Amino acid sequence: MSELKSGSNLEKVLKAGHFAFTGECGPPKGANVKHLKEKFKYLKGNVDCVNLTDNQTAVVRMSSLAASALMVTEGLEPNFQMVCRDRNRLAMMSDILGAHALGIRNMLCLSGDHQSFGNHPQAKNVHDIDSMQLIALVKKMRDEGKFMNGDDIDVPPELFVGAACNPFADPYEYRVYRLANKITAGADFIQTQCIFNMEKFRDFMKKVVDMGLHERCYILAGVTPMKNAGMANFMKKFVPGMDIPDALIARLKGVEKKDQAEEGIKFALEQVAEFKEMEGVAGVHMMAIEWEHMVPEIAERAGVLPRPVV
Amino acid sequence: MIVADRKSLEEILGMVADNKKILILGCKGCVTVCNVGGLKEVEILTSSLKIARKKAGNPIDIDIQVLERQCDTEYVAELGEAVNDYDSVISMACGVGPQFLSEMYKTQTFYPAVNTTFFGGATQHGVWEERCAGCGTCGIHMFGGLCPIARCAKSLLHGPCGGSSKGICEVNADTECIWDSIVKKKMEAGQLADLMGVRGLKDWTTARDGGPRRSIREELVQGNI
Amino acid sequence: MRLSYSADVKIIQVPCTGRVDILHLLNAVEDGADGVYVAGCLEGECHYIEGNLKARRKVAHVKKILTELGIEPERVEMYNLSSAQGARFAEIANEMAERIRALGPTPVKNHTAA
């Protein structure tokens, strides 16, 4: 992992051996650039790069590519998310080239939430290729300088390739193999689904380390601070693939409503502290959903500031 | 077989609202097997339409016929010119029926009485499930005999997505996650290696994406077999 | 017993209510019957094991069709009684006749062509 593949800040931070700290930002439901740039302010300097979600939960928002490009102009580093739901291989390859041209150097390859969850459930989905193949596609374009049909690309895109991993989805015994396959496909880094069940995650990371996967790829543990017990309940009931232990909900409910946010942050900070020490974990992906303004405080209290300049 | 669901009486009544004499055509193929367009269903639809039209004070004459199949020109031809004795014709066959009829009897109007849904089979009496997407390049054997193209909501080829929970698909609580079944079957058989690695991108030219499809069997076309 | 029951009821005998078809019920409505009911054996007492249960499901299906057509589903009904319950038979006949009388004549009229 010595030679730089993309030259992105995230890649450099990880390769220098620093504990990475990445953020997330949902583009606006409109062309509201001003609002988007305000969100950027909270993230700038506090994270190594920021994921720009791609029509997350299948709700139409400003394109992740455009939002990523805006982020580049604001001096932050984006992690451009791309889902397989909305684009066929032509659109994917052309957007990958476009991403590089716009100065984007990180990309996260995802299957995408099914359109039935979103605000246009009547839509036709694409799923021409799946997330595993998307990882391999970006890698091929970058490393071989070729399109999927074998034609040469004159200036290949240089992207640090990311993939997702949800240790909490079923069947659990298979999840570590799926992760291994994503790494084989070409994932340079992994960002996991939000972790709440620490016991299960410890077991998962043990399997990861036993298989040596952490030596082939950087694994960033996903953390989402809970704003209150209601949010925890909602996620447990309605968000697919979420594993939220009753003990966490009880802990949030155990304090007064006005103090629940602080309790949620405390839990997140405890998680970050443990991840810093956990074998195989190379960083944390902080998904403060619609809570970007809390990131500076969370980063400060998590002791991850200042971010390394590499 | 091809599975279909009958359209609502309201929609069918709307189609023939201006007609006084119609023909309802059943089919003895798939739609008879999936209880949507065989003789029985033709008779029930006929009686239902007649009741509705009598109630509206605008009775309708309905003749019925059930063809051996509506997807073969030789059976469709049996109707002959008599088909033009009606104001319109309702076909209870899959989507192929009204088209074969329209192609042969160009001046008559053929209404579909069913919504054709998928290729599948009955898992229990009254319940049909999709099994095939007709993609034109079958690889069922690679996935433990279970097709993820047809049965995974995202047609994934490399395992279950992050929304798979307790064997259930994230899209619908009544839908099994087929990847959960594939993975478990392969793991139990000690064949997990079959699911590792990255498959080449699927060639969709054999699916609908390659344009309307046609299957030509030369030896049959020549008529010598 | 010599019990009297509504003269509006016309009885059609079948060997078992399992023989009653959706079409029998629909055709009766189509031909202008104000109401139709099926009198089967007590549940669990069917000589053919489940003929009366099947009849109940068919009645339910016809009710569904009538509802879709904007016709009162109460015009079709399923009853269960044993052949020894003469009084119950008369009671059901009267009850059904009363129900239909309250609903009024069928909206399915045999209009002569205008």
Short mmCIF file of C-alpha atoms in Angstrom, two decimals, chain A residues 6-294:
data_model
loop_
_atom_site.label_atom_id
_atom_site.label_comp_id
_atom_site.label_asym_id
_atom_site.label_seq_id
_atom_site.Cartn_x
_atom_site.Cartn_y
_atom_site.Cartn_z
CA SER A 6 -5.45 8.48 -6.13
CA GLY A 7 -3.51 11.01 -4.12
CA SER A 8 -6.61 11.80 -2.11
CA ASN A 9 -6.26 13.23 1.36
CA LEU A 10 -8.02 10.20 2.81
CA GLU A 11 -5.59 7.87 1.09
CA LYS A 12 -2.61 9.85 2.35
CA VAL A 13 -3.94 10.01 5.91
CA LEU A 14 -4.52 6.27 5.99
CA LYS A 15 -1.24 5.39 4.34
CA ALA A 16 0.63 7.60 6.79
CA GLY A 17 -0.85 5.45 9.52
CA HIS A 18 -3.14 8.07 11.02
CA PHE A 19 -6.51 7.16 12.51
CA ALA A 20 -8.92 8.46 9.88
CA PHE A 21 -12.01 10.47 10.71
CA THR A 22 -14.51 10.93 7.88
CA GLY A 23 -17.86 12.69 7.78
CA GLU A 24 -21.05 12.57 5.85
CA CYS A 25 -23.32 15.14 4.23
CA GLY A 26 -26.63 14.70 2.46
CA PRO A 27 -27.05 17.02 -0.54
CA PRO A 28 -30.12 19.28 -0.35
CA LYS A 29 -33.58 18.48 -1.68
CA GLY A 30 -33.18 21.31 -4.12
CA ALA A 31 -30.52 23.40 -5.76
CA ASN A 32 -29.78 25.18 -2.51
CA VAL A 33 -26.05 25.66 -2.80
CA LYS A 34 -25.99 28.17 0.05
CA HIS A 35 -27.41 25.67 2.53
CA LEU A 36 -25.01 22.99 1.31
CA LYS A 37 -22.01 25.29 1.75
CA GLU A 38 -23.16 26.10 5.28
CA LYS A 39 -23.08 22.40 6.11
CA PHE A 40 -19.57 22.21 4.66
CA LYS A 41 -18.39 24.83 7.18
CA TYR A 42 -19.05 22.49 10.08
CA LEU A 43 -17.10 19.71 8.43
CA LYS A 44 -14.12 21.64 7.08
CA GLY A 45 -10.96 20.89 9.02
CA ASN A 46 -12.79 18.45 11.29
CA VAL A 47 -12.80 15.41 9.01
CA ASP A 48 -10.47 13.92 6.39
CA CYS A 49 -13.14 13.64 3.75
CA VAL A 50 -16.91 13.84 3.52
CA ASN A 51 -19.28 11.31 1.97
CA LEU A 52 -21.82 12.91 -0.36
CA THR A 53 -24.79 10.58 -0.43
CA ASP A 54 -26.34 9.50 -3.71
CA ASN A 55 -30.11 9.94 -3.45
CA GLN A 56 -29.95 8.34 -0.04
CA THR A 57 -32.95 6.18 0.93
CA ALA A 58 -34.01 6.66 -2.70
CA VAL A 59 -35.17 10.21 -2.04
CA VAL A 60 -34.31 12.63 -4.84
CA ARG A 61 -31.66 15.17 -3.89
CA MET A 62 -29.02 17.20 -5.65
CA SER A 63 -26.69 14.76 -7.41
CA SER A 64 -23.82 13.45 -5.36
CA LEU A 65 -21.47 14.23 -8.24
CA ALA A 66 -22.50 17.90 -8.36
CA ALA A 67 -22.39 18.23 -4.58
CA SER A 68 -18.96 16.58 -4.53
CA ALA A 69 -17.70 19.04 -7.15
CA LEU A 70 -19.05 21.96 -5.11
CA MET A 71 -17.22 20.55 -2.13
CA VAL A 72 -13.95 20.49 -4.07
CA THR A 73 -14.35 24.18 -4.88
CA GLU A 74 -14.90 24.88 -1.18
CA GLY A 75 -11.62 23.22 -0.30
CA LEU A 76 -13.00 20.09 1.32
CA GLU A 77 -12.41 16.58 0.15
CA PRO A 78 -15.48 14.69 -0.99
CA ASN A 79 -16.11 10.96 -0.99
CA PHE A 80 -18.41 10.65 -3.98
CA GLN A 81 -21.05 7.97 -3.38
CA MET A 82 -22.49 6.06 -6.31
CA VAL A 83 -25.34 3.54 -6.16
CA CYS A 84 -26.19 0.86 -8.71
CA ARG A 85 -29.90 1.67 -8.55
CA ASP A 86 -29.95 4.71 -10.82
CA ARG A 87 -27.18 4.25 -13.38
CA ASN A 88 -26.26 1.65 -15.96
CA ARG A 89 -22.63 0.90 -16.79
CA LEU A 90 -22.46 3.69 -19.36
CA ALA A 91 -23.63 6.35 -16.93
CA MET A 92 -21.36 4.95 -14.23
CA MET A 93 -18.21 5.05 -16.32
CA SER A 94 -19.00 8.48 -17.67
CA ASP A 95 -19.69 9.86 -14.17
CA ILE A 96 -16.47 8.25 -12.89
CA LEU A 97 -14.50 10.07 -15.58
CA GLY A 98 -16.43 13.23 -14.79
CA ALA A 99 -15.69 12.84 -11.09
CA HIS A 100 -11.98 12.69 -11.71
CA ALA A 101 -12.18 15.66 -14.08
CA LEU A 102 -13.91 17.68 -11.37
CA GLY A 103 -11.14 16.95 -8.88
CA ILE A 104 -12.89 14.18 -6.95
CA ARG A 105 -10.48 11.51 -5.69
CA ASN A 106 -12.56 9.23 -3.43
CA MET A 107 -15.54 7.17 -4.41
CA LEU A 108 -17.82 4.82 -2.48
CA CYS A 109 -19.50 2.00 -4.40
CA LEU A 110 -22.95 0.92 -3.15
CA SER A 111 -25.93 -1.17 -4.22
CA GLY A 112 -28.33 1.55 -3.11
CA ASP A 113 -31.53 1.49 -1.10
CA HIS A 114 -34.45 0.10 -3.06
CA GLN A 115 -36.60 2.78 -4.70
CA SER A 116 -39.64 1.54 -2.80
CA PHE A 117 -38.24 3.29 0.29
CA GLY A 118 -38.01 6.65 -1.40
CA ASN A 119 -40.22 9.39 -2.73
CA HIS A 120 -40.55 7.95 -6.25
CA PRO A 121 -41.41 4.32 -5.52
CA GLN A 122 -42.95 3.93 -8.99
CA ALA A 123 -39.53 4.34 -10.61
CA LYS A 124 -37.86 1.65 -12.69
CA ASN A 125 -34.54 0.66 -11.16
CA VAL A 126 -31.41 -0.15 -13.10
CA HIS A 127 -29.12 -2.66 -11.32
CA ASP A 128 -27.25 -3.30 -14.55
CA ILE A 129 -24.26 -4.25 -12.40
CA ASP A 130 -23.99 -4.70 -8.63
CA SER A 131 -21.77 -3.02 -6.06
CA MET A 132 -19.14 -5.79 -6.25
CA GLN A 133 -18.84 -5.26 -9.99
CA LEU A 134 -18.83 -1.47 -9.57
CA ILE A 135 -15.78 -1.76 -7.33
CA ALA A 136 -14.05 -3.91 -9.95
CA LEU A 137 -15.11 -1.49 -12.67
CA VAL A 138 -13.53 1.56 -11.00
CA LYS A 139 -10.40 -0.43 -10.26
CA LYS A 140 -10.12 -1.57 -13.86
CA MET A 141 -10.60 1.98 -15.17
CA ARG A 142 -7.96 3.27 -12.77
CA ASP A 143 -5.37 0.50 -12.80
CA GLU A 144 -5.68 -0.82 -16.33
CA GLY A 145 -6.87 2.40 -17.94
CA LYS A 146 -9.62 0.51 -19.69
CA PHE A 147 -13.37 0.69 -20.04
CA MET A 148 -15.35 -2.47 -19.33
CA ASN A 149 -15.34 -3.33 -23.03
CA GLY A 150 -11.55 -3.29 -23.02
CA ASP A 151 -11.15 0.00 -24.88
CA ASP A 152 -8.38 2.29 -23.67
CA ILE A 153 -9.11 5.37 -21.59
CA ASP A 154 -6.79 8.21 -22.57
CA VAL A 155 -6.54 9.72 -19.09
CA PRO A 156 -7.68 7.12 -16.54
CA PRO A 157 -9.52 8.31 -13.44
CA GLU A 158 -7.56 8.22 -10.21
CA LEU A 159 -9.90 7.33 -7.41
CA PHE A 160 -9.49 5.85 -3.96
CA VAL A 161 -12.13 3.12 -4.05
CA GLY A 162 -14.40 2.56 -1.12
CA ALA A 163 -17.09 0.06 -0.36
CA ALA A 164 -19.63 -0.48 2.37
CA CYS A 165 -19.98 -3.36 4.78
CA ASN A 166 -22.90 -4.13 7.06
CA PRO A 167 -21.85 -6.67 9.69
CA PHE A 168 -25.36 -6.47 11.15
CA ALA A 169 -27.26 -7.71 8.13
CA ASP A 170 -27.97 -11.40 7.71
CA PRO A 171 -26.75 -14.02 7.26
CA TYR A 172 -24.06 -12.95 9.73
CA GLU A 173 -21.68 -15.88 9.07
CA TYR A 174 -21.44 -14.78 5.44
CA ARG A 175 -20.77 -11.08 6.01
CA VAL A 176 -17.03 -11.40 6.53
CA TYR A 177 -16.75 -13.32 3.25
CA ARG A 178 -18.70 -10.65 1.42
CA LEU A 179 -16.28 -8.11 2.86
CA ALA A 180 -13.34 -10.26 1.72
CA ASN A 181 -14.84 -10.40 -1.75
CA LYS A 182 -15.19 -6.62 -1.91
CA ILE A 183 -11.53 -6.29 -1.02
CA THR A 184 -10.63 -8.83 -3.70
CA ALA A 185 -12.75 -6.86 -6.15
CA GLY A 186 -10.62 -3.79 -5.45
CA ALA A 187 -11.89 -1.88 -2.43
CA ASP A 188 -9.12 0.27 -0.95
CA PHE A 189 -11.18 1.24 2.07
CA ILE A 190 -14.38 0.15 3.76
CA GLN A 191 -16.91 2.21 5.65
CA THR A 192 -19.20 0.09 7.77
CA GLN A 193 -22.89 0.57 8.44
CA CYS A 194 -23.65 2.46 11.67
CA ILE A 195 -22.48 0.34 14.59
CA PHE A 196 -24.55 0.18 17.76
CA ASN A 197 -24.13 -3.44 18.77
CA MET A 198 -20.52 -3.30 19.95
CA GLU A 199 -20.42 -6.90 21.09
CA LYS A 200 -21.31 -8.15 17.64
CA PHE A 201 -18.87 -5.75 16.00
CA ARG A 202 -16.01 -6.93 18.20
CA ASP A 203 -16.75 -10.48 17.12
CA PHE A 204 -16.91 -9.38 13.49
CA MET A 205 -13.58 -7.55 13.66
CA LYS A 206 -11.98 -10.59 15.24
CA LYS A 207 -13.04 -12.60 12.18
CA VAL A 208 -11.75 -9.82 9.92
CA VAL A 209 -8.38 -9.82 11.65
CA ASP A 210 -8.19 -13.62 11.69
CA MET A 211 -8.62 -13.57 7.92
CA GLY A 212 -6.06 -10.78 7.59
CA LEU A 213 -8.51 -8.54 5.77
CA HIS A 214 -7.40 -5.44 7.71
CA GLU A 215 -3.97 -5.81 6.11
CA ARG A 216 -5.42 -5.66 2.61
CA CYS A 217 -7.75 -2.73 3.13
CA TYR A 218 -8.51 0.15 5.52
CA ILE A 219 -11.61 -0.42 7.60
CA LEU A 220 -13.46 2.60 8.97
CA ALA A 221 -16.04 1.92 11.65
CA GLY A 222 -19.38 3.65 11.14
CA VAL A 223 -20.71 5.74 14.02
CA THR A 224 -23.99 7.63 14.23
CA PRO A 225 -24.71 9.63 17.37
CA MET A 226 -28.31 9.16 18.50
CA LYS A 227 -30.22 12.41 19.00
CA ASN A 228 -32.75 10.80 21.32
CA ALA A 229 -34.44 7.55 22.26
CA GLY A 230 -37.13 8.15 19.63
CA MET A 231 -34.52 8.12 16.85
CA ALA A 232 -33.09 4.87 18.21
CA ASN A 233 -36.55 3.31 18.29
CA PHE A 234 -37.32 4.50 14.79
CA MET A 235 -34.07 3.13 13.36
CA LYS A 236 -34.57 -0.19 15.11
CA LYS A 237 -38.05 -0.57 13.71
CA PHE A 238 -37.85 0.96 10.25
CA VAL A 239 -34.30 1.07 8.91
CA PRO A 240 -33.36 -2.24 7.29
CA GLY A 241 -30.13 -3.84 8.43
CA MET A 242 -29.88 -1.86 11.69
CA ASP A 243 -28.98 -3.63 14.90
CA ILE A 244 -29.82 -1.44 17.85
CA PRO A 245 -29.54 -3.20 21.22
CA ASP A 246 -32.34 -2.62 23.71
CA ALA A 247 -29.68 -1.70 26.26
CA LEU A 248 -28.76 1.39 24.21
CA ILE A 249 -32.40 2.46 23.96
CA ALA A 250 -32.77 1.90 27.70
CA ARG A 251 -29.64 3.99 28.33
CA LEU A 252 -31.06 6.89 26.30
CA LYS A 253 -34.44 6.59 27.97
CA GLY A 254 -32.68 6.49 31.32
CA VAL A 255 -31.89 10.19 31.19
CA GLU A 256 -34.21 13.16 30.89
CA LYS A 257 -35.38 13.98 27.39
CA LYS A 258 -33.29 17.16 27.23
CA ASP A 259 -30.18 15.17 28.09
CA GLN A 260 -30.72 12.35 25.60
CA ALA A 261 -28.70 14.02 22.85
CA GLU A 262 -25.74 14.36 25.20
CA GLU A 263 -26.12 10.71 26.20
CA GLY A 264 -26.15 9.75 22.51
CA ILE A 265 -22.96 11.71 21.92
CA LYS A 266 -21.35 10.15 24.97
CA PHE A 267 -22.05 6.68 23.62
CA ALA A 268 -20.60 7.68 20.24
CA LEU A 269 -17.48 9.03 21.95
CA GLU A 270 -17.07 5.80 23.91
CA GLN A 271 -17.30 3.96 20.61
CA VAL A 272 -14.65 6.13 18.96
CA ALA A 273 -12.36 5.60 21.95
CA GLU A 274 -12.74 1.85 21.63
CA PHE A 275 -12.27 1.87 17.85
CA LYS A 276 -8.99 3.74 18.25
CA GLU A 277 -7.70 0.74 20.18
CA MET A 278 -9.47 -2.01 18.24
CA GLU A 279 -7.25 -4.15 16.07
CA GLY A 280 -8.06 -3.83 12.39
CA VAL A 281 -9.96 -0.54 12.63
CA ALA A 282 -8.19 2.21 10.68
CA GLY A 283 -10.57 5.03 11.42
CA VAL A 284 -14.12 6.15 12.09
CA HIS A 285 -16.79 7.24 9.66
CA MET A 286 -18.96 9.70 11.57
CA MET A 287 -22.46 9.86 10.15
CA ALA A 288 -24.09 12.70 12.07
CA ILE A 289 -27.33 12.53 10.12
CA GLU A 290 -28.75 16.06 9.69
CA TRP A 291 -26.58 16.99 12.64
CA GLU A 292 -23.56 18.35 10.77
CA HIS A 293 -23.27 21.32 13.12
CA MET A 294 -22.42 18.94 15.96
#
